[in-house]
Every structure is written in C-alpha cells, then in structure tokens.
Tab-separated table of C-alpha atoms and ligand atoms in Angstrom:
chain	number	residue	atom	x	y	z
A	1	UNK	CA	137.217	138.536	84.572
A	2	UNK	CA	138.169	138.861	88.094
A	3	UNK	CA	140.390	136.026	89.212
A	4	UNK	CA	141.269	136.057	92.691
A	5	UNK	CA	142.969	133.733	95.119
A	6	UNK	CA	144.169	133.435	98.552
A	7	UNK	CA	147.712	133.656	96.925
A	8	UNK	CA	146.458	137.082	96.028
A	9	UNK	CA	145.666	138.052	99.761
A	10	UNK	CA	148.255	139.272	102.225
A	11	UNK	CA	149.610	137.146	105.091
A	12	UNK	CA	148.519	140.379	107.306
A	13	UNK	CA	144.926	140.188	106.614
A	14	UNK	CA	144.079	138.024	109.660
A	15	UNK	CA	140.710	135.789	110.205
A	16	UNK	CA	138.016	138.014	111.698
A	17	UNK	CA	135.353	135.797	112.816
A	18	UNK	CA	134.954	137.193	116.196
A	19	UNK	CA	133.687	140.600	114.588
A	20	UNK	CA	132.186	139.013	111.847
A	21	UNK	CA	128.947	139.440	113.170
A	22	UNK	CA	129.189	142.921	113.833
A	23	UNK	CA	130.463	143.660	110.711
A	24	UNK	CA	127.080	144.956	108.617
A	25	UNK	CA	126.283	147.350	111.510
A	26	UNK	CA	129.545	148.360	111.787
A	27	UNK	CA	130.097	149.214	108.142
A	28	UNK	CA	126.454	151.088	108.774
A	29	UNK	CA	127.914	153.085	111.603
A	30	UNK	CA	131.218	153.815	109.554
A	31	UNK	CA	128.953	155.239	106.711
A	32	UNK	CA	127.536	157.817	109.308
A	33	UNK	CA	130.833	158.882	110.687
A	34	UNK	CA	133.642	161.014	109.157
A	35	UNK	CA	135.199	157.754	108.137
A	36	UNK	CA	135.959	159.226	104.514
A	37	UNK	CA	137.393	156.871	101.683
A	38	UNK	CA	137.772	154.150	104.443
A	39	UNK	CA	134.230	152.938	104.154
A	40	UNK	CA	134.852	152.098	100.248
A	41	UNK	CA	138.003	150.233	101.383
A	42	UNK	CA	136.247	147.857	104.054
A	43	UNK	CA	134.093	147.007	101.484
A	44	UNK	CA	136.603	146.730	98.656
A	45	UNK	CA	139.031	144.479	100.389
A	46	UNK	CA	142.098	145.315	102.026
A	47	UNK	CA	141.242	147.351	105.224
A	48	UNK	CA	142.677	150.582	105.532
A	49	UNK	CA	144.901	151.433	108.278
A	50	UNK	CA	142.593	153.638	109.921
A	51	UNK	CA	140.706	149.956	111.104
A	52	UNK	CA	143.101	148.947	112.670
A	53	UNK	CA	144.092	145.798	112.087
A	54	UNK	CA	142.570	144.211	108.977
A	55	UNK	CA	139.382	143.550	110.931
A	56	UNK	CA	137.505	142.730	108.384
A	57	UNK	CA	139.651	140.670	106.413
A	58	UNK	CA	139.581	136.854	105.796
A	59	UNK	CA	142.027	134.409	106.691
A	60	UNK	CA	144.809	133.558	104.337
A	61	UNK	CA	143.641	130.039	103.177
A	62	UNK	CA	143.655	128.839	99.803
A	63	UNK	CA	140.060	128.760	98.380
A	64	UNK	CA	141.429	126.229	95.396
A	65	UNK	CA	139.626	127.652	92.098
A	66	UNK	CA	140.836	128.410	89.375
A	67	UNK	CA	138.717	131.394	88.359
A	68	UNK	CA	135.639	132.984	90.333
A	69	UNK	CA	132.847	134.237	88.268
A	70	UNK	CA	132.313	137.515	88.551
A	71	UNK	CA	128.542	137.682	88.020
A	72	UNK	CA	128.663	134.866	91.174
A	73	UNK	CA	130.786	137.171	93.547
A	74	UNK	CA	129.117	139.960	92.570
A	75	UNK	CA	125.522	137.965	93.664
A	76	UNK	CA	127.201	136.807	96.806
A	77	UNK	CA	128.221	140.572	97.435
A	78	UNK	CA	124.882	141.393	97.176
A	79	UNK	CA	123.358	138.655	98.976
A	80	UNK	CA	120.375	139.600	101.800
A	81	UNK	CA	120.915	138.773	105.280
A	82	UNK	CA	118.302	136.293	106.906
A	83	UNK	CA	116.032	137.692	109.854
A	84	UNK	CA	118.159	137.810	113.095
A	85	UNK	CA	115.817	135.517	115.124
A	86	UNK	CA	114.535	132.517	113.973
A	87	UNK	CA	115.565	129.044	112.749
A	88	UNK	CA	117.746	130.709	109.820
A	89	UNK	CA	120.225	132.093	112.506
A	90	UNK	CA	122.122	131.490	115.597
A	91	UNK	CA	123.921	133.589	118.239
A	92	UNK	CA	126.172	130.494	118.330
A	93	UNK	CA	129.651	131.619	117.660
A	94	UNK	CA	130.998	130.989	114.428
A	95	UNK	CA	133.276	128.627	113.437
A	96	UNK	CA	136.147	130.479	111.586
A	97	UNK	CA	136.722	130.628	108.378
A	98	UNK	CA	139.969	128.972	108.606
A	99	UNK	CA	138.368	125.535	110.213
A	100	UNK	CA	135.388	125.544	107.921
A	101	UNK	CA	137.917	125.820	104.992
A	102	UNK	CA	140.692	123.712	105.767
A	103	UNK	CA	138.489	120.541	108.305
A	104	UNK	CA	136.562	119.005	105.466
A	105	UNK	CA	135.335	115.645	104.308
A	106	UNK	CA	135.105	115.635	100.779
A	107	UNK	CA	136.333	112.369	99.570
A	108	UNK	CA	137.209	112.793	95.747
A	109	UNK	CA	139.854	114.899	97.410
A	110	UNK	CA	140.842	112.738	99.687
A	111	UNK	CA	139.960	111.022	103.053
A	112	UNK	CA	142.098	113.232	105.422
A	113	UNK	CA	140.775	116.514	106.596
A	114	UNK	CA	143.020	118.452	105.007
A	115	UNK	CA	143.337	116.554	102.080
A	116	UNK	CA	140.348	118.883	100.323
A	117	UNK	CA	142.344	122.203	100.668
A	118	UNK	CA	145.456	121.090	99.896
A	119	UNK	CA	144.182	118.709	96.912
A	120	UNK	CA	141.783	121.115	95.402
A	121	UNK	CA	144.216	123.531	94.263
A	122	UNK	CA	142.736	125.114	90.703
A	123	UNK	CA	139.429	123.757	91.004
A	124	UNK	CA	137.694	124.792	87.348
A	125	UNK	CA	133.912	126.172	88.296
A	126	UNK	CA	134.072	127.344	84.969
A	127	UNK	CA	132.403	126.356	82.469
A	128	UNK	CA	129.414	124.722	84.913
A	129	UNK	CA	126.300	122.713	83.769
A	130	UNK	CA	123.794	121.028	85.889
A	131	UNK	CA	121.499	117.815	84.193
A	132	UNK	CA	118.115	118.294	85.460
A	133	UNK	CA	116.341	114.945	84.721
A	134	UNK	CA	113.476	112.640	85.785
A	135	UNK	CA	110.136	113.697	86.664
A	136	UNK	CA	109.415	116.817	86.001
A	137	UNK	CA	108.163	119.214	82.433
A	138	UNK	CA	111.446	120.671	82.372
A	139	UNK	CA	114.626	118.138	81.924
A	140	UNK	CA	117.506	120.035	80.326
A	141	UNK	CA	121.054	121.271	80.515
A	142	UNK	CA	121.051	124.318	82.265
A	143	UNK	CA	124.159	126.540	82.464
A	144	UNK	CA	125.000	127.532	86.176
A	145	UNK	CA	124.258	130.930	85.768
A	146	UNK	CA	120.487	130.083	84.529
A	147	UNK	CA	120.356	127.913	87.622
A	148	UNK	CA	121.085	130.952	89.683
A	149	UNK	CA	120.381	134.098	88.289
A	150	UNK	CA	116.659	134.216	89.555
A	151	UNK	CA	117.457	133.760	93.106
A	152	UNK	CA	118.723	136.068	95.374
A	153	UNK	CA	120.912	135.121	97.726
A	154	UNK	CA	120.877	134.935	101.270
A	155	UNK	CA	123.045	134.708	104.324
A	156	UNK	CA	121.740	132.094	106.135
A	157	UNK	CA	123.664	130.674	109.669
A	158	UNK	CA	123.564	127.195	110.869
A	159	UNK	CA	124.647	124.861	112.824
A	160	UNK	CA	126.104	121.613	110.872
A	161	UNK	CA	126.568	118.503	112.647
A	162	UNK	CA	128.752	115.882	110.790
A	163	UNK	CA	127.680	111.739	111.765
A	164	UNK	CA	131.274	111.691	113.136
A	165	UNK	CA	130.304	113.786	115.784
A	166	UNK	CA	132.106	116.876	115.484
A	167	UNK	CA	130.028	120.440	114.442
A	168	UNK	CA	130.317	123.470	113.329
A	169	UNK	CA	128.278	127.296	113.199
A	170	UNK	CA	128.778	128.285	109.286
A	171	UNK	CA	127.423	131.478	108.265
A	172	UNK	CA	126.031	130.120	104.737
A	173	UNK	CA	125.484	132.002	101.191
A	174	UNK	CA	122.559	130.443	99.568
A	175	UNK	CA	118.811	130.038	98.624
A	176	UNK	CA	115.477	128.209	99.136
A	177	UNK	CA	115.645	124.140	97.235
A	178	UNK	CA	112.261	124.671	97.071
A	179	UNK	CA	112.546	127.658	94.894
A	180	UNK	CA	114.467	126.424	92.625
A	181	UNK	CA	113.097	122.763	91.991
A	182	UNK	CA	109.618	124.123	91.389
A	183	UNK	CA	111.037	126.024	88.388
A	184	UNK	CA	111.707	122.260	87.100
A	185	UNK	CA	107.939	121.744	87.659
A	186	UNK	CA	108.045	118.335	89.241
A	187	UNK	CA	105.073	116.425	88.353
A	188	UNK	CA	102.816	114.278	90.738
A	189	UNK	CA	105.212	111.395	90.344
A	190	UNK	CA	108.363	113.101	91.753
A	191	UNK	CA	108.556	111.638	95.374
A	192	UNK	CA	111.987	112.250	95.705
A	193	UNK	CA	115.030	114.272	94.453
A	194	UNK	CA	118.322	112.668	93.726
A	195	UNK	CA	121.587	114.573	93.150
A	196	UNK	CA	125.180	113.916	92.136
A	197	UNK	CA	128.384	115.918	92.447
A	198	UNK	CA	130.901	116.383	89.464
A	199	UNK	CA	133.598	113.347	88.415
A	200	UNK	CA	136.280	114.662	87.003
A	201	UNK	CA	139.398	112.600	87.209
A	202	UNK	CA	141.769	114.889	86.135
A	203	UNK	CA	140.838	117.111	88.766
A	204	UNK	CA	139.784	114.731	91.939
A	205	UNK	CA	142.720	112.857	92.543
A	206	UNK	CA	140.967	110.007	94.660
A	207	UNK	CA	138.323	108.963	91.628
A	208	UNK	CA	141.466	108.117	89.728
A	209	UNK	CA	142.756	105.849	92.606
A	210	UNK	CA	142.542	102.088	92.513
A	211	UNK	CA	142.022	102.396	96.278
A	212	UNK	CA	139.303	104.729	96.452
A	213	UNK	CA	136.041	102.508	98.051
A	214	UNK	CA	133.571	104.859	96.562
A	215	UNK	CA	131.558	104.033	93.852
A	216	UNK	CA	131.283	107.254	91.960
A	217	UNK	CA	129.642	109.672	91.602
A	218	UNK	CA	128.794	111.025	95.331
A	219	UNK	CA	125.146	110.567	95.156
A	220	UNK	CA	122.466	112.162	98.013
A	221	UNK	CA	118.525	112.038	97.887
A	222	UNK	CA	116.320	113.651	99.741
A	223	UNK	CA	112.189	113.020	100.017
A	224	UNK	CA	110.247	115.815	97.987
A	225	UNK	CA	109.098	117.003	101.404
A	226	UNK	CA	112.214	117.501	102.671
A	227	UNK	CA	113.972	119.443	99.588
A	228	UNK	CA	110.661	121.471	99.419
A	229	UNK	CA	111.400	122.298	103.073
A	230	UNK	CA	112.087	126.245	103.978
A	231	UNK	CA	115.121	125.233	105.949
A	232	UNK	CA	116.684	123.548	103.263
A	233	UNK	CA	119.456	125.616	101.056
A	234	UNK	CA	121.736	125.259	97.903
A	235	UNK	CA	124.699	126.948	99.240
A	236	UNK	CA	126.635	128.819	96.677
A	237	UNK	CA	129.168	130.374	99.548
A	238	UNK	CA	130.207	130.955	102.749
A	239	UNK	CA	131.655	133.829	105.049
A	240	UNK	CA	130.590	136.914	102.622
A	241	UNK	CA	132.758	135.172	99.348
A	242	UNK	CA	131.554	131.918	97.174
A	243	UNK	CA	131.937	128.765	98.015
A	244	UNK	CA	135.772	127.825	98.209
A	245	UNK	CA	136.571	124.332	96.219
A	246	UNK	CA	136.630	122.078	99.407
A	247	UNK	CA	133.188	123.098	100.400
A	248	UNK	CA	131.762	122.208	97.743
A	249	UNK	CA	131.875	124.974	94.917
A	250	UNK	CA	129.727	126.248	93.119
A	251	UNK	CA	126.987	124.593	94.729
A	252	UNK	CA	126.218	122.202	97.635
A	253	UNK	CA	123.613	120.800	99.864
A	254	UNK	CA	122.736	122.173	102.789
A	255	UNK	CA	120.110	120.793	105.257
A	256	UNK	CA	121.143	121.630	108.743
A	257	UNK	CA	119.210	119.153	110.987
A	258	UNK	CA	120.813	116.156	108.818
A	259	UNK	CA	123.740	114.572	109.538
A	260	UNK	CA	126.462	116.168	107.271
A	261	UNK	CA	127.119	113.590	104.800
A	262	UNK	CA	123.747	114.762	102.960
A	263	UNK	CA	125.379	117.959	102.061
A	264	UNK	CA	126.524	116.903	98.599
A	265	UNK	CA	128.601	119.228	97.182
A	266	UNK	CA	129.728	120.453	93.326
A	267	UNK	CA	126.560	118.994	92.118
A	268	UNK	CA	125.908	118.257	88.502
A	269	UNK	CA	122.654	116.417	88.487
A	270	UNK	CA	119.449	117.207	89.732
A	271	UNK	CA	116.822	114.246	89.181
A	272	UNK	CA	113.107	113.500	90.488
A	273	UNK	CA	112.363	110.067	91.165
A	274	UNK	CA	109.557	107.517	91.573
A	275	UNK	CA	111.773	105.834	94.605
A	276	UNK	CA	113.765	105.981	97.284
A	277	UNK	CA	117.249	107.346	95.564
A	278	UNK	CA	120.752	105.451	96.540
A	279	UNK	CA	123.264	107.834	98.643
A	280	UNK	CA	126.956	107.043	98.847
A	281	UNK	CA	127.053	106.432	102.224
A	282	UNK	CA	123.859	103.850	103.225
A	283	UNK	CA	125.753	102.314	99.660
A	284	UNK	CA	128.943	101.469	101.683
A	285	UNK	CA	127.904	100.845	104.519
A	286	UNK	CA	123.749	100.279	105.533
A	287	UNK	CA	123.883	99.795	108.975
A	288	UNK	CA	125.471	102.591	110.107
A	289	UNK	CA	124.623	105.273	107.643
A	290	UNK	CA	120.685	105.541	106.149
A	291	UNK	CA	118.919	107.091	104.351
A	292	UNK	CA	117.219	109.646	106.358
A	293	UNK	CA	120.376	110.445	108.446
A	294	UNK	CA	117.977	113.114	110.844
A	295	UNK	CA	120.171	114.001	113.567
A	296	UNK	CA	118.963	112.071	116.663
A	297	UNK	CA	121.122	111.932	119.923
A	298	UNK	CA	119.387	108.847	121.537
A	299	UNK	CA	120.088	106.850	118.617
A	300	UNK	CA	123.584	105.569	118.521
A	301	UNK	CA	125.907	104.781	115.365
A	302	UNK	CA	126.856	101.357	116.117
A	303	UNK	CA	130.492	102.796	116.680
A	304	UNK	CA	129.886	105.409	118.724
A	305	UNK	CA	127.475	107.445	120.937
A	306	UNK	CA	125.645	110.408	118.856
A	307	UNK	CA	124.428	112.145	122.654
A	308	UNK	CA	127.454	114.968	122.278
A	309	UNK	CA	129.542	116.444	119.714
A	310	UNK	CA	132.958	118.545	119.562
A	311	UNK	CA	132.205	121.918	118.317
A	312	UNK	CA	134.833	123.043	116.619
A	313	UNK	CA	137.815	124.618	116.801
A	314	UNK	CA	138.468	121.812	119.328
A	315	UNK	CA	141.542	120.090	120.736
A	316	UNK	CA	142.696	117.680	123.392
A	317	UNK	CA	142.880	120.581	125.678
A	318	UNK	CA	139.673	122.260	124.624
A	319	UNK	CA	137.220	119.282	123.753
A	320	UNK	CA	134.791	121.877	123.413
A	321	UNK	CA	132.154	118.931	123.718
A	322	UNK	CA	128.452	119.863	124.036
A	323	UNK	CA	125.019	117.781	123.932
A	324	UNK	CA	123.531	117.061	120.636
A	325	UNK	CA	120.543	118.214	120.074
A	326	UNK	CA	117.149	116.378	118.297
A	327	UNK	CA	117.150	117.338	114.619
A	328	UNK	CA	120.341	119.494	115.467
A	329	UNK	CA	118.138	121.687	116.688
A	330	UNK	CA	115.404	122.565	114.757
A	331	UNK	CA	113.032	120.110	115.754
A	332	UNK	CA	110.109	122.832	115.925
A	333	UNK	CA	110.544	123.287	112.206
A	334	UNK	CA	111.265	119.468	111.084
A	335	UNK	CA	109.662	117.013	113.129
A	336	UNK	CA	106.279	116.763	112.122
A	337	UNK	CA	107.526	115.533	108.724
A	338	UNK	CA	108.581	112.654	110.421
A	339	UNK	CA	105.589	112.062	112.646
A	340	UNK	CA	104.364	108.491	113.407
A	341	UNK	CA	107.928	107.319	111.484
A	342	UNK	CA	110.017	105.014	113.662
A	343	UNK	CA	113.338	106.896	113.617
A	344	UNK	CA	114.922	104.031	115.345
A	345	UNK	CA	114.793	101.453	112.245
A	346	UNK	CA	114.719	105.359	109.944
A	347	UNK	CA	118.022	106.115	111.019
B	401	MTE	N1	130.021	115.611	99.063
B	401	MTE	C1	130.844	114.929	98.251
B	401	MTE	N2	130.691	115.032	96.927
B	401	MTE	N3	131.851	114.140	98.720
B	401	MTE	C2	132.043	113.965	100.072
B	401	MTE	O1	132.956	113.225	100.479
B	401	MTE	N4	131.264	114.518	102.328
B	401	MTE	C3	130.060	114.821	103.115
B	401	MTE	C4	129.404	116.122	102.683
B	401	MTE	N5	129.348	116.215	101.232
B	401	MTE	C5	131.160	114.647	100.970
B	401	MTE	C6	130.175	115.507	100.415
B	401	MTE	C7	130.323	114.851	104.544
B	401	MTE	S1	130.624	113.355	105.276
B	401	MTE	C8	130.282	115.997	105.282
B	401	MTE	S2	130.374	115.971	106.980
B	401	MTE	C9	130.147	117.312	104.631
B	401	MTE	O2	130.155	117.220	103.217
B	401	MTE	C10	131.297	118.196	105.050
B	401	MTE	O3	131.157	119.488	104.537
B	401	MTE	P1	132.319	120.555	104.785
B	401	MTE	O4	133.611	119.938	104.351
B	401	MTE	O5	131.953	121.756	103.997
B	401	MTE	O6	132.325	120.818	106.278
C-alpha cells in the first residue's frame, strides 16, 4: 500500500501553480525531446535536476490522511482533462495549492481557517462506506471503491465562491452527480437528494466539543434537477493528487455557481427524498443562509454586500477584490432551472 504524506515530501519541492497549467503540454513536449529518464521522473515525483527547479512539484503542506488508497491515486493519475473551453474550465489563474489546502471552512475541524489542516492530521479514508437510502431500487452499503470504480475521473476547473465573500479558481478531480445517482435508480418520487458527511468524534475534534453550535452531522440537499445537472461534480481530488483531509476527502460536493457551504465534504450518506432536505446552515441560521444558496450579487446577506468578492491569495495590501458574478458565472448553463423562481425570497 502506498502511504504517502507531505512529511514524506521535501521542503525544496516548491508550489508550482503558475506552470501548472502548462504542465500536460509540457510533459508532451518533454516526451518528444532528448529529455531521457527525466520524463519518467516528472511524472514519478521528485523533479530531476535537469527541470530546474522542482517545477512541477507541490507545495509542502500536510494533506492530513492517514493512508491514500492506491487504486484512488492511481484513478486520479489517470484522470481525463475537461475540454479547454467551456463552462468546465477557466483561464482564471489558479489559486495555489497551498491556499486551497491550508484556507478552509470545515467546521468538525474547527472554525478557524487553519484549524482544518492543522486539526486533520491522520485523517482515516480507509476503510470508507457510503449509505445510499430513500427513494430509489437500490438502497445499500456500498464500499467507496464500488462508488467509484465506474467513473472516470476528470479534471474539471472552477471558480468557487464561499457566502463569506472570498473565492477561489480550484482545478478539481472528479465526476458527473448525475452519473452516479442514476446507478441508484431514483424512482419518480425522488425530488431531492440529501447528503451527510462522516461523524467521527475521535477524529473531528469540534463534534466532541460542548461548544460546537452544530447539530451534527453536516447535512446539504440539493433539488434532483440540480444534482442531475452536468456542472455538478463529486470531487474526489484536487491539483493532480486526491482530495487532502481538509477538503473534504474522499469525496465532496462540488457545485460551482452555489455559494460554498453546499460543498459538503467526507460524505457518508446519499438519500432521495420526497421534500425539501434540512442543510446545516439555513438550520442555524434561516435568514441569512437558504436553501438554494445560488450565487446572486444583487442580493445581499443581511451582514454584508454579496456585489464583490476577494479572490484569493489576498491581503490588506492586495485585496484582490473583483465583482461577483450571477450564478458565479455560469448563468448560461444554470439559470433556466430557476426561471419564473423569485430568487429574492429563494435566497
Ligand atoms: N462540509 C462540512 N462537512 N463541514 C463544513 O464546515 N463548510 C462548507 C463546505 N463544506 C463545510 C463543508 C463551506 S462554508 C465552504 S465555503 C466549503 O466547504 C469550503 O471548502 P474548502 O475548504 O475546500 O475551500
């Protein structure tokens, strides 16, 4: 079994986002030229010295599990990339690796951003079950490698704008919802799909607190439409490797014109419902966070203005701040499941 962790990667190997992109065509062109053993060594891992330096290597943060699956790295390795133009990428520069890994909000870690990396440390992906449940011919307890194995992966690239208003370009791992709930076979009843991320005390140190205001689990829903929708993704990782433990491993949400608190992550339970699901956050709070949580500059959270947002990396000195755009973006792919819906009181 192949267990590998940041601890494992040298302090040298520095984050290469701003080649990232050109990375495929570049390992293309260094298969055509005399570039010898060095080709199989930009692939492997370590970069040899002939690159330079360590171009293609990832930054040195901790990606927090305990053991990665082989069979998962190895489908991650071999994932497709998604067509350059279109909705399923951006020339928007990325966001590197090191903020996307170490500026999260995943509570059962902890409410600070950095609480997820640094509280995640041994995350156990292994063993991992998903409850598929509800309405549908196929309820069970499926192992995570029968929930995976028929897909093939994808690199898909979007932009991901949290409801605090900050946002980020993440070039995803993953594959189609849709895919995979019709292998469920929802029946005619199944108007929405519900979903619930792992509770594990021992290993999410805010579930055990007597502070924590959550009601666990995390729970997300989406409508049938929506899930069903091409855009929408179960990531299983992120910049070329699986999905580190504070993003969400082994699988998250991922449906980029929604604010980011529907991007549940380490799910557990899939489940097709009659009605309208709960999610954690219209739970705790109603009037600032629903159900539908479509990204919508003109309407405001009551706190704050949703018109801009801080791409990040961003600081005092480089706000960074840019204009939100209507369904983040992708309105010519989402909006007409929302026609004639007020998205004022649908917020
Ligand atoms: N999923 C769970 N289980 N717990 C959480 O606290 N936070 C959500 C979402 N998914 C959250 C979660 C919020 S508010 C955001 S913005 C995104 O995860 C952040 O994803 P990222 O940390 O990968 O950027």
């Amino acid at each position: 079994m192949l267990i590998k962790t940041k601890k494992d990667i040298p302090s040298s190997e520095i984050t290469p986002e701003s080649v990232y992109r050109n990375r495929r065509q570049f390992l293309k062109d260094s298969a055509n030229i005399a570039f010898g053993a060095a080709t199989g060594s930009v692939l492997a891992g370590p970069v040899s010295a002939q690159t330079g330096d360590a171009l293609f290597a990832r930054a040195p943060v901790d990606i927090n599990l305990a053991s990665k699956p082989e069979w998962l790295v190895e489908k991650a390795a071999n994932r497709t990339d998604a067509p350059a133009t279109g909705p399923y990428n951006t020339d928007e520069e990325l966001t590197p690796f090191s903020d996307v890994t170490t500026y999260n909000n995943f509570y059962e870690f902890g409410t600070g951003k950095g609480d997820p990396s640094s509280n995640a440390s041994e995350f156990r992906i292994e063993p991992w079950t998903v409850e598929v449940a509800g309405e549908c011919a196929k309820p069970g307890i499926y192992a995570l490698e029968d929930i995976l194995r028929p897909h093939t992966f994808e690199e898909r690239i979007y932009r991901m704008r949290c409801v605090e208003a900050w946002s980020m370009v993440v070039p995803w791992i993953g594959f189609s919802l849709g895919d995979l709930l019709k292998r469920f076979e929802p029946n005619g009843n199944a108007n929405f799909v519900a979903f619930e991320t792992l509770v594990d005390r021992g290993q999410m140190p805010a579930q055990r607190s007597r502070f924590a205001t959550i009601d666990w689990p995390y729970q997300e829903g989406l409508r049938m439409d929506e899930a069903m929708h091409p855009l929408t993704i179960m990531a299983t990782g992120l910049y070329d490797d699986i999905l580190p433990a504070q993003n969400g491993a082994p699988l998250r949400l991922v449906v980029p014109w929604k604010y980011g608190f529907k991007n549940i992550k380490s799910i557990v339970k899939i489940e097709f419902t009659r009605s309208m699901p709960n999610n954690t956050w219209n739970d705790l709070q109603p009037s600032e966070y629903g159900f539908y949580a479509n990204v919508n500059p003109e309407v405001s959270h009551p706190r704050w203005s949703q018109a801009t947002e801080r791409r990040l990396p961003s600081s005092l000195f480089m706000p960074r701040r840019i204009e939100t755009k209507m369904f983040n973006g992708y309105a010519d792919e989402v909006a007409s499941l929302y026609a004639g819906m007020d998205l004022r009181r649908n917020y």
